[in-house]
XYZ file of C-alpha atoms in Angstrom:
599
model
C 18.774 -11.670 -23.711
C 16.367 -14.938 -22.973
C 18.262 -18.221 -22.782
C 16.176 -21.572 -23.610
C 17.316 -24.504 -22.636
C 16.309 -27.796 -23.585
C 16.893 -31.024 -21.372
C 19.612 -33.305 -22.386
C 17.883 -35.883 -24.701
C 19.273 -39.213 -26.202
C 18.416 -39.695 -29.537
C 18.875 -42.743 -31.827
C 22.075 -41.326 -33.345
C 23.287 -41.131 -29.631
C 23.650 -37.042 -29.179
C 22.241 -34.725 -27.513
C 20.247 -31.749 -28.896
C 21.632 -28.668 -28.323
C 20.748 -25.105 -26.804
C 20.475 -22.301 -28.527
C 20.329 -18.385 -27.608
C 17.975 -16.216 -30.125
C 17.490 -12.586 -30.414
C 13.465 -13.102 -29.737
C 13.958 -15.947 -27.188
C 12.918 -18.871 -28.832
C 14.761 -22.109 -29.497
C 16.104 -22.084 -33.101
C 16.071 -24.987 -35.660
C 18.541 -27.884 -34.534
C 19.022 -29.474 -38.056
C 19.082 -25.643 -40.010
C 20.762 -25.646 -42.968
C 22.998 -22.542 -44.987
C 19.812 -20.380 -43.990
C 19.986 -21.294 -40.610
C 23.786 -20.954 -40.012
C 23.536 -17.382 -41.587
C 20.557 -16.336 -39.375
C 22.436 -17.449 -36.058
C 24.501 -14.912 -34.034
C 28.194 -15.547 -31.815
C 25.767 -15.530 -29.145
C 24.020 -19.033 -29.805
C 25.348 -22.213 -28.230
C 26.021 -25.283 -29.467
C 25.977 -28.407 -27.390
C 25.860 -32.013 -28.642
C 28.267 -35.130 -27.653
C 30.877 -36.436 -30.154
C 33.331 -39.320 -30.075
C 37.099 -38.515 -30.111
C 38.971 -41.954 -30.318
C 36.155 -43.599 -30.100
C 35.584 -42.354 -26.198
C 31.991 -39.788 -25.557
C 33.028 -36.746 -24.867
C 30.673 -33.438 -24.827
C 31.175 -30.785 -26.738
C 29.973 -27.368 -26.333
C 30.518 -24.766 -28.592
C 29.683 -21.053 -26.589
C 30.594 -17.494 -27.904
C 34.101 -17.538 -29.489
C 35.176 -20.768 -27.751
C 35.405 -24.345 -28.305
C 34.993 -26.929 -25.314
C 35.313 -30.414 -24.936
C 35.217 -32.815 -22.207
C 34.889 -36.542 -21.491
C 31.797 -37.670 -20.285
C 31.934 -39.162 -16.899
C 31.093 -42.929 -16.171
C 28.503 -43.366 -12.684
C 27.639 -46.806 -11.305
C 24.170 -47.224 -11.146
C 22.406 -49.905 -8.512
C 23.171 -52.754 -10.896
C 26.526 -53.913 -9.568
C 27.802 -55.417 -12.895
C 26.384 -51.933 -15.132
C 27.424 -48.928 -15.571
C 25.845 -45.569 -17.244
C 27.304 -43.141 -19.152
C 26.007 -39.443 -17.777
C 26.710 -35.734 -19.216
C 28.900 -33.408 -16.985
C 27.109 -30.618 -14.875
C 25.377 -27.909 -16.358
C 27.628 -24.945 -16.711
C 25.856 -21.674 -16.101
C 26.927 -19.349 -19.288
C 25.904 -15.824 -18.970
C 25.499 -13.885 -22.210
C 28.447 -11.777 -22.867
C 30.886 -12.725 -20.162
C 33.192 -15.866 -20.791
C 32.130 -18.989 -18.538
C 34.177 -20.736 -16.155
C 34.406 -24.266 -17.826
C 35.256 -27.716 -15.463
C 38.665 -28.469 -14.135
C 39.476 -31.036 -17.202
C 37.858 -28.834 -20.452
C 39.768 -28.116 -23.014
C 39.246 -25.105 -24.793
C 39.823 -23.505 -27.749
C 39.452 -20.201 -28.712
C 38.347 -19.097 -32.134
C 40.897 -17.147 -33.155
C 43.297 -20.136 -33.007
C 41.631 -22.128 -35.682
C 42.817 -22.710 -39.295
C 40.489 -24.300 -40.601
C 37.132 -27.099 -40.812
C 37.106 -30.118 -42.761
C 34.649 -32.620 -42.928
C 34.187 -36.323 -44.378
C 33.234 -39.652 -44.996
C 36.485 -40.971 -43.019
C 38.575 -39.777 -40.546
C 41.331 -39.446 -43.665
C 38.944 -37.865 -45.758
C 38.241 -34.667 -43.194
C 42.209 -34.934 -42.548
C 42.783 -33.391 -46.554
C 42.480 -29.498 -47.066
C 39.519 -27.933 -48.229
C 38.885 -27.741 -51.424
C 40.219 -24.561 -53.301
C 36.920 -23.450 -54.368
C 34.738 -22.543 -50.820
C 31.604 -21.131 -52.823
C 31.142 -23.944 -54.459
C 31.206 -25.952 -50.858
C 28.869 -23.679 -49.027
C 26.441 -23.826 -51.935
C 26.635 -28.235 -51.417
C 24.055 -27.225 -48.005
C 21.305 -27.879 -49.746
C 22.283 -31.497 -50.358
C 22.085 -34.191 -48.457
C 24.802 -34.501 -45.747
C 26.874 -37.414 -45.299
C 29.996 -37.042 -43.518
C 30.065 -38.018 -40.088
C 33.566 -36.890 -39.370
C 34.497 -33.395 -38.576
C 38.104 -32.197 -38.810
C 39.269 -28.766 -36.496
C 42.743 -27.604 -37.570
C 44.163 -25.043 -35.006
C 46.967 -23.830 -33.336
C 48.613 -24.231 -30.048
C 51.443 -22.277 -28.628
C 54.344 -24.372 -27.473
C 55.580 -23.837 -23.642
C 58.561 -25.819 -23.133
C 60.671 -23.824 -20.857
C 60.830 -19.483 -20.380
C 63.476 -19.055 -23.295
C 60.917 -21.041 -25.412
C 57.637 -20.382 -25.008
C 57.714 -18.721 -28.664
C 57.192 -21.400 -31.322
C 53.724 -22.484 -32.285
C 52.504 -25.606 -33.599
C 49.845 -26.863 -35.692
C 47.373 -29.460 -33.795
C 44.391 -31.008 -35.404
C 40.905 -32.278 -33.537
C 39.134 -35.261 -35.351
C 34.977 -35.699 -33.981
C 32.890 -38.328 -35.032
C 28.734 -38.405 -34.574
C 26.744 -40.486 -36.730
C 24.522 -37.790 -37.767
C 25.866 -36.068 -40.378
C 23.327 -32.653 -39.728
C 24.675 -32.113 -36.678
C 27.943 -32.740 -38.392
C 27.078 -30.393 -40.803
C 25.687 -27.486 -38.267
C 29.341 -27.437 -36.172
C 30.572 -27.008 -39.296
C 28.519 -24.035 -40.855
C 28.827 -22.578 -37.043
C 32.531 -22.685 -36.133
C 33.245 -21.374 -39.744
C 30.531 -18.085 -39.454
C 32.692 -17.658 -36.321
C 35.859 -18.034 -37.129
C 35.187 -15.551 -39.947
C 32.814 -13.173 -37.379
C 36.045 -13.167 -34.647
C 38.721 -10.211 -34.407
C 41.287 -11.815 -36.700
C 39.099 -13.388 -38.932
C 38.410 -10.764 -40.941
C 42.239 -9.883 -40.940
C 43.167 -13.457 -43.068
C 43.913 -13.640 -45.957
C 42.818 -15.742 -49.275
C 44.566 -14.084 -52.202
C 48.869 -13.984 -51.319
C 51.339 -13.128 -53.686
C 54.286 -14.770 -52.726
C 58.299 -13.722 -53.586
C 61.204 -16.243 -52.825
C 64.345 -15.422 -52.955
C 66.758 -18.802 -52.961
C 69.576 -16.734 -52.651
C 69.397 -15.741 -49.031
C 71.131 -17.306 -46.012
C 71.604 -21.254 -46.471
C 70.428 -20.767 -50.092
C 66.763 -22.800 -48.952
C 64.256 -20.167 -49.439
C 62.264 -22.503 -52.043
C 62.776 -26.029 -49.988
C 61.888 -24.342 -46.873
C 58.364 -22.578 -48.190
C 57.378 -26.192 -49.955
C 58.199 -28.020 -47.101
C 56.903 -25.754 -44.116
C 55.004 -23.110 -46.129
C 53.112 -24.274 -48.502
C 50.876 -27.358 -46.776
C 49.741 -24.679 -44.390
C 48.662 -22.184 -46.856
C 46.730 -25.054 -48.682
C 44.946 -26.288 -45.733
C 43.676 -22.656 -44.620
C 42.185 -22.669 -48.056
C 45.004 -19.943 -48.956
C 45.708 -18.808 -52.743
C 48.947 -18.263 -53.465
C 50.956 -17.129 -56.396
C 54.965 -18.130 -55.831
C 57.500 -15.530 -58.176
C 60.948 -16.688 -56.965
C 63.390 -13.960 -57.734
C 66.500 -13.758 -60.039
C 67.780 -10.660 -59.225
C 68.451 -7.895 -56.640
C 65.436 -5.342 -56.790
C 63.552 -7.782 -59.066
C 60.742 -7.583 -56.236
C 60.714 -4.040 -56.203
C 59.849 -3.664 -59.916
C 57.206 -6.031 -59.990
C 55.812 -4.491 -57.013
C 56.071 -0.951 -58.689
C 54.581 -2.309 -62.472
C 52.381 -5.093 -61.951
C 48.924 -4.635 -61.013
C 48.285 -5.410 -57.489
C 44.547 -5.162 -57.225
C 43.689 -8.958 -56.987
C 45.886 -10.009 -53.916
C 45.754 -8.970 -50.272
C 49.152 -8.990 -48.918
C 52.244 -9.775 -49.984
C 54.697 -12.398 -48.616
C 58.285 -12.871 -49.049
C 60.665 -15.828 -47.827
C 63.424 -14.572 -47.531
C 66.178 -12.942 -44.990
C 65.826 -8.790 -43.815
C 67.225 -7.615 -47.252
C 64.314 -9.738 -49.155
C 61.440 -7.898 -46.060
C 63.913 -4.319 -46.713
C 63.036 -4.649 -50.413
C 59.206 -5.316 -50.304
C 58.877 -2.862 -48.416
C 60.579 -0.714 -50.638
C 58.400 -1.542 -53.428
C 54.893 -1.199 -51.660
C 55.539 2.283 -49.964
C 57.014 3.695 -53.549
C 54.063 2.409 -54.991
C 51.449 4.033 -52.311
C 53.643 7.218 -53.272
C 52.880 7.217 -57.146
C 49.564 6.149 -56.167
C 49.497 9.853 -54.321
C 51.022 11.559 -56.824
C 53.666 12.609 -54.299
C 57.442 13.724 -55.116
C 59.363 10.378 -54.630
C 62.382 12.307 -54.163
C 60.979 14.904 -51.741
C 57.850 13.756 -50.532
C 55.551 15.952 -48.195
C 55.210 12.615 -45.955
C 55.693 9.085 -46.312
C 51.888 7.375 -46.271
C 51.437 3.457 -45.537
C 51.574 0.509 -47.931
C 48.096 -0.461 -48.925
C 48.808 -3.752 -48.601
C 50.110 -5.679 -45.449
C 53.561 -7.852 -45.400
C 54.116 -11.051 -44.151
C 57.105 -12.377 -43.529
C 58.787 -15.860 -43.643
C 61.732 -16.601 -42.266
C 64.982 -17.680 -44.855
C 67.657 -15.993 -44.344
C 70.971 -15.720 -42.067
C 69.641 -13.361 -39.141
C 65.976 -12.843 -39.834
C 66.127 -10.233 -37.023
C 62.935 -8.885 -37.887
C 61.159 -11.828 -37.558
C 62.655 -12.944 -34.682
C 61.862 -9.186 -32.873
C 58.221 -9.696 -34.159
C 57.585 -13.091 -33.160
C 60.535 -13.793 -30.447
C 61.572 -16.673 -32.768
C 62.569 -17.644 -36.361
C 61.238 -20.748 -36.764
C 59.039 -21.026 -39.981
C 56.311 -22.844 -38.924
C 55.611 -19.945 -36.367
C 55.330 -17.218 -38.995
C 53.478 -19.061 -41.264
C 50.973 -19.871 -38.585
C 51.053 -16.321 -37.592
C 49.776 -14.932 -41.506
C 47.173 -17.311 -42.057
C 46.096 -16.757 -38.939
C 45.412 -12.822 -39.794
C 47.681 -11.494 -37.389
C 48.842 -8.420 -37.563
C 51.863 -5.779 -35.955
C 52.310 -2.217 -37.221
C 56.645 -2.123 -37.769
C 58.485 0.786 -37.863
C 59.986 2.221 -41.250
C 62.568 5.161 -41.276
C 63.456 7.053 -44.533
C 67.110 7.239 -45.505
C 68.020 10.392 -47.434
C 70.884 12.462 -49.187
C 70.586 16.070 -49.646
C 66.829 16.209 -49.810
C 66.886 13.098 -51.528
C 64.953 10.096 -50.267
C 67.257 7.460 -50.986
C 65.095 4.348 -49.707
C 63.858 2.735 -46.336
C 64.870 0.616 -43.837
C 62.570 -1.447 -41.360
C 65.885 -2.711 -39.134
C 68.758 -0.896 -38.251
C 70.981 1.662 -39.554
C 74.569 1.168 -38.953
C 77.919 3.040 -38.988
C 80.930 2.010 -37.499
C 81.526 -1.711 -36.753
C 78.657 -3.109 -37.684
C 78.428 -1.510 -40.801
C 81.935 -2.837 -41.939
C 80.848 -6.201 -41.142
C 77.947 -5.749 -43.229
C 79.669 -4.500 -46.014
C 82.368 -6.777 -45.601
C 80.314 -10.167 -45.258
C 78.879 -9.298 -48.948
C 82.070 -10.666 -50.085
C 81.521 -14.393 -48.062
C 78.165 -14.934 -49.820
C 79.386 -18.157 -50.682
C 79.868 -19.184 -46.726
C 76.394 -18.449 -46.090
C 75.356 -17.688 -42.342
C 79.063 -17.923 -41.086
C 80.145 -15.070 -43.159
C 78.867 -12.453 -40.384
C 81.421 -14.372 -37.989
C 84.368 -14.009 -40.056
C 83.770 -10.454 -41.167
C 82.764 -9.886 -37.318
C 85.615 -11.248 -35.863
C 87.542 -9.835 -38.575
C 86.674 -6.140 -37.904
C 86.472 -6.850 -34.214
C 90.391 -7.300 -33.382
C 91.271 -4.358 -35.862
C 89.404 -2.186 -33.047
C 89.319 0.755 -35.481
C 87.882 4.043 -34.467
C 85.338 6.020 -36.756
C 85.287 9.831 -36.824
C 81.790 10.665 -36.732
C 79.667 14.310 -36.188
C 75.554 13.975 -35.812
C 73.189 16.389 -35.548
C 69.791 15.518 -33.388
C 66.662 17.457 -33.048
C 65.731 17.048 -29.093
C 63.001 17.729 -27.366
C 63.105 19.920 -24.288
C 62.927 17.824 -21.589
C 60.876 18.792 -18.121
C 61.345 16.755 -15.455
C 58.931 18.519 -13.179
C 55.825 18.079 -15.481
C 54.046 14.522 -15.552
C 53.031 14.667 -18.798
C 56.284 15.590 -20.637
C 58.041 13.027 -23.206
C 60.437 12.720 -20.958
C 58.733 11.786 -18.019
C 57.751 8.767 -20.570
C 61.025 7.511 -21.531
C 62.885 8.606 -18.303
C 60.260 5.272 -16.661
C 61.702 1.819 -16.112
C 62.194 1.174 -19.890
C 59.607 -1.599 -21.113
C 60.146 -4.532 -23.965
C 57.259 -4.495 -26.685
C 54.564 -7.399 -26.390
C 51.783 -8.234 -28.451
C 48.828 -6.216 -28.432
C 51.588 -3.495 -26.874
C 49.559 -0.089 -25.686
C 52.285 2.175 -26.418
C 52.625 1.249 -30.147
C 48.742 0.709 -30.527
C 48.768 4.538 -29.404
C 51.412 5.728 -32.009
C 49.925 3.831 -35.203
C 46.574 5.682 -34.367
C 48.320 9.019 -34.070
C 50.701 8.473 -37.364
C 47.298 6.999 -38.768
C 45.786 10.384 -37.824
C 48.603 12.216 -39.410
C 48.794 10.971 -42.435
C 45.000 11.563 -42.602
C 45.567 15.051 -42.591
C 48.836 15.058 -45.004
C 46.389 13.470 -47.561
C 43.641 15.791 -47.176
C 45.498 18.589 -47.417
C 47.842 17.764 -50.600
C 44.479 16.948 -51.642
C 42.929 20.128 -51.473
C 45.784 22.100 -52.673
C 46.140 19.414 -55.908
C 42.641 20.690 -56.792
C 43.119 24.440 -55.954
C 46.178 25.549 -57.440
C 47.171 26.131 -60.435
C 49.636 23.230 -62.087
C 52.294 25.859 -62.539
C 52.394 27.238 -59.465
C 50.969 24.163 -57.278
C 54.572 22.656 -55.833
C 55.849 26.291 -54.719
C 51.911 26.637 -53.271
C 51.622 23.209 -51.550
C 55.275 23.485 -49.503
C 54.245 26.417 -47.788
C 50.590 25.558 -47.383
C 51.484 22.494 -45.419
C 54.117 24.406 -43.184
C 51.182 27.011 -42.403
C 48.025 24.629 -42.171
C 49.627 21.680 -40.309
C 50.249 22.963 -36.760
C 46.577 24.361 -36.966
C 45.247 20.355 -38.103
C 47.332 18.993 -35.359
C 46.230 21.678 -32.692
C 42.495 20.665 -33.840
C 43.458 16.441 -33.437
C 44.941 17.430 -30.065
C 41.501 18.993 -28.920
C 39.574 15.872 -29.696
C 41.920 13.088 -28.729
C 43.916 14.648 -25.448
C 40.433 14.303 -23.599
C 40.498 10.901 -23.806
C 44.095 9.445 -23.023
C 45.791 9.311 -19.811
C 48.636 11.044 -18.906
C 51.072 8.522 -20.393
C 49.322 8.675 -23.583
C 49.116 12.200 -23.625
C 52.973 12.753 -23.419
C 53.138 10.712 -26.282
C 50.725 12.473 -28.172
C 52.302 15.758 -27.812
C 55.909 14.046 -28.461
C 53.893 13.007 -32.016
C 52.812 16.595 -32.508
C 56.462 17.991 -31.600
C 58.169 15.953 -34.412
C 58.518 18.049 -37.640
C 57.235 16.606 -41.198
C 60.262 18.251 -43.215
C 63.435 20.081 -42.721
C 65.140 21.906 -44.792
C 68.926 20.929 -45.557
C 72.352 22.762 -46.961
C 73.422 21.393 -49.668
C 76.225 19.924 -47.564
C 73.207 17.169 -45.850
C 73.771 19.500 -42.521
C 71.283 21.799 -41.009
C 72.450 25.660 -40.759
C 73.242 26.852 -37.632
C 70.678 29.895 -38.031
C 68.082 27.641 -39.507
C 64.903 28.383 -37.242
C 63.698 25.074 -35.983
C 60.223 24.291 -35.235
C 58.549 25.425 -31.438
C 59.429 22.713 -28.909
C 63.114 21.899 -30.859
C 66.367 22.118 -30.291
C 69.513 20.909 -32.187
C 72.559 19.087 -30.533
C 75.814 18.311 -32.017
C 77.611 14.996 -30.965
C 80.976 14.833 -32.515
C 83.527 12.271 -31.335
C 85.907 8.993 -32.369
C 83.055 6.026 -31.953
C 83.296 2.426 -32.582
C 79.864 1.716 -32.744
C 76.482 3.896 -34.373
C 73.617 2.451 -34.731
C 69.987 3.662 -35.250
C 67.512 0.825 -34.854
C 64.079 0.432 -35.330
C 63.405 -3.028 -33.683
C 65.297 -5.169 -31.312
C 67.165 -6.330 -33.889
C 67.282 -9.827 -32.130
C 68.410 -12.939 -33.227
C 69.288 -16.434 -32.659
C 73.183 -15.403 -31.832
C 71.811 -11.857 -29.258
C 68.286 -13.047 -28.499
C 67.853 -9.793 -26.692
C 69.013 -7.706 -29.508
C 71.276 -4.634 -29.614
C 68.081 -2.112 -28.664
C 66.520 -4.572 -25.966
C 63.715 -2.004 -25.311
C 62.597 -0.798 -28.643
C 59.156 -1.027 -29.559
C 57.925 -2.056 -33.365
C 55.616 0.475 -34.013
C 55.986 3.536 -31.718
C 57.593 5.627 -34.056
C 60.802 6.245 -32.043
C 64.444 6.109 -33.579
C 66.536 3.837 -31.047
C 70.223 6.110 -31.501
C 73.293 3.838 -30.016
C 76.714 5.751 -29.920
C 79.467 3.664 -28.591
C 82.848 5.636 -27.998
C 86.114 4.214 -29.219
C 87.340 2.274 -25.763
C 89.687 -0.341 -25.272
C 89.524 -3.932 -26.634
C 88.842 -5.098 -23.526
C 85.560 -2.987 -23.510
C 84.871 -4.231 -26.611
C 84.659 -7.352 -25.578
C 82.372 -6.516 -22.770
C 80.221 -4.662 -25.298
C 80.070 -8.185 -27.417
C 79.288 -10.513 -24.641
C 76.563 -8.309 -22.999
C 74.763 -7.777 -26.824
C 75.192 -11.913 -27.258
C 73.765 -12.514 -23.658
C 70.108 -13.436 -22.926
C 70.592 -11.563 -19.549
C 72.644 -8.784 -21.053
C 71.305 -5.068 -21.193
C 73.100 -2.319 -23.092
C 71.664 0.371 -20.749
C 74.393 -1.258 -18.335
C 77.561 -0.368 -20.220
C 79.454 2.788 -19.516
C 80.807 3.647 -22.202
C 77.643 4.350 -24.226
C 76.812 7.591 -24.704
């Protein structure tokens, strides 16, 4: 693609025209307006020079970042003048980021919240107004602000245990020529909008607080932190604070959804346990599927976000690696997005409900139970009932029944050669649960399109008996056919994981005792083990399940969206072990793998 370049220029304003990249090769229109910014591509370049407290700077806006730098000063012969001169030319190369100077700052598109523009540096400092139609369709008027406003945000590095928290920084540039003004503006909101998260944000929220949870400030904390940021993204957002237990869950089930596109909640994990709740029920009577025996469990239509308000927030802080609010809000109107485990809880062939945390039996399950009771102490009540339950050191009597895979040591692209490597902690942007929410994505795929086909095909009165064993019979032929067309192109790690998806059944069937018959005949590739034994701990966690008080969690190396079950079984030891147990969950340096008496 053809380049033009035009030679820095003065003009009377005192900027510089800028460059700009077009499909045909030709220099576009400098002063376009609404017509102009639609017709331009991520490729064009901006470059003009602004003033940012009232010192020049340059400012170059290239592909889907922002740079700024101040101009240099060079003495010229005169010995009493000086004369203000651009930086170097930086050589930018069409579709390969460009190494910027030594003292640029840059921003990248994805971090920016929003664009305001004014008459006065307090004018562009006010959100934009709620109505952005009827602000784009104000380009064919006459521009007159000269100030232009770039809200973004900045990750905060203050030290490795906090290098979490993100913070919202604003940008204020000021050119006396309010087109150019006007053009940045048009331009860095196309590509904002035209980045990878931009078309993940949000404008319509439905938001549920619940001012019950943890310190009891669920309402002060969304108007305080909340709120101002969802206004100045230019964020629409309907507040319901709750009254009730499983008043969020109704609405979600009864109202109509169609108008908003996510839901929020602020709130602790019970408030995040019951939206979630709501929106996969929903997606089920959306289906058509059995609620209380479905033939799989399909996604939410709508995303959840989550802020922060309650007396753990562990799945916040596994998703984010803090709970402070101002980092999950940034992180939703920002668009960004993590696929989070959900496991179904059921009794005798009975889905029950789900649970996007940890499952618990055993200490931690007294202490949950228990700490209902000290609602009124609000985060300490996990202490008392803790340390409560804790020097009792009672033992719990416990049988479970697994479903294993075979293991094979000697092939490289078994499951277990996967999980038998140097365990990993999830990341952002992690490869192994990218891999497993395309697979599940693939899955349910198939689930649909076959209840679909046998909805139309069989007869009402004979369609439940018709579907069961249609899926039993067509899905290891649907998932042989996947396997074909995606096995060619993963690696060998990716591969195990793929056939560990394909292993895992969809449905088994149950006594009515909740146990699985010794003679039932499991799927190919399964086998069932029996752990029985006096435990003080069982846990089956999802996440991390980290917090403030165990930053590393109780499952330090669980990922959020692989699809894997974390199972912890601690045997009944001594109190001294127990203590050991505690200290090594409450450490940032502590690793469960370490203890012995884990099974």
């Amino acid at each position: 693609m053809a380049r033009t370049q035009s030679d820095p220029k003065m003009t009377q304003s005192g900027s510089t025209e800028f460059a700009k990249t077009a499909a045909a090769g030709g220099a576009g229109d400098v002063y376009g307006g609404a017509a102009g910014a639609a017709a331009s591509s991520s490729s064009d370049v901006l470059l003009n020079n602004f003033q940012l407290k009232k010192k020049s700077y340059r400012v170059l806006l290239h592909g889907q970042h922002l740079v700024w730098e101040r101009m240099q000063r060079q003495s010229v012969k005169r010995p009493n003048e000086t004369q203000k001169v651009p930086l170097p030319e930086q050589q930018l190369t069409a579709g390969a980021e460009s190494s910027y100077g030594a003292h640029s700052h840059i921003l990248h598109m994805d971090d920016i919240i929003s664009i305001c523009t004014g008459n006065s540096k307090h004018e562009s400092l006010q959100p934009p107004p709620s109505n952005r139609d009827q602000q784009q369709a104000d380009g064919d008027t006459k521009p007159t602000a000269q100030f232009l406003t770039i809200n973004y945000a900045e990750r905060l590095s203050k030290s490795k245990t906090d290098c979490n928290r993100w913070q919202l920084r604003r940008i204020t540039f000021y050119n006396a020529d309010a087109y150019i003004v006007r053009q940045w503006q048009l331009q860095l909101q196309a590509r904002v909008a035209s980045s990878p998260t931009g078309g993940q944000r949000v404008q319509r929220l439905l938001v549920f607080i619940n001012p019950f949870g943890g310190r009891k400030a669920g309402a002060q904390t969304y108007e305080r932190f909340v709120r101002p940021l969802f206004q100045l993204a230019g964020i629409d957002a309907t507040c319901i604070t709750t009254q009730r237990a499983n008043q969020i869950r109704d609405i979600l089930l009864t109202h109509d959804l169609s108008c908003y596109e996510a839901v929020c909640c602020v709130g602790g994990d019970g408030t995040v346990a019951e939206v979630i709740n709501g929106l996969v029920f929903r997606r089920m009577r959306e289906l058509g599927l059995d609620e209380q025996r479905p033939a799989y469990i399909p996604r939410p239509t709508l995303p959840v976000a989550v802020i922060p308000a309650g007396s753990t927030d562990t799945i916040v802080y596994s998703m984010h690696g803090t709970a402070d609010v101002r980092t999950a809000a940034i992180h939703v109107v920002l668009g960004q997005r993590r696929g989070l485990d959900v496991c179904s809880v059921s009794n005798n062939r009975t889905l029950l409900r789900f649970c996007a945390s940890v499952l618990s039996y055993g200490y931690l399950g007294d202490v949950a139970a228990e700490s209902e009771q000290y609602r009124w102490m609000g985060t300490r009540r996990y202490e008392y009932s803790g340390v409560k339950a804790f020097f009792s050191n009672r033992g719990y009597d416990a049988e479970l029944q697994l479903l294993e895979e075979p293991t094979e040591p000697e092939t490289p692209q078994s499951p277990a050669s996967v999980y038998t490597e140097p365990p990993s902690v999830c990341y952002a942007n992690c490869q192994r649960c990218s891999i497993a929410s395309s697979l599940q994505e693939q899955r349910s795929t198939l689930f649909a399109a076959n209840a679909d086909e046998s909805r139309e095909e069989l007869q009402p009165q004979q369609a439940e008996q018709q579907k069961k064993s249609a899926e039993q019979q067509a899905q290891p032929n649907d998932d042989a056919t996947v396997a074909v067309n995606c096995e060619s192109q993963l690696n060998e790690i990716e591969t195990a994981l793929y056939r560990s998806q394909l292993l895992r059944p969809t449905s088994l069937p149950l006594q009515p005792g909740g146990s699985y018959g010794s003679n039932m005949s499991l799927p190919s590739g399964l086998q069932l083990k029996t752990i029985r034994g006096n435990f003080f701990l069982i846990c089956g966690a999802n996440i991390t399940c980290a917090c403030a008080r165990s930053p590393n969690g109780i499952s330090r190396y669980s990922h959020l969206g692989d699809g894997c079950l974390d199972l912890i079984l601690v045997r009944k030891t001594s109190f001294l072990n127990n203590v050991r147990f505690l200290l090594n969950t409450a450490g940032r340096a502590g690793d469960i793998v370490s203890i012995d008496n884990i099974v």
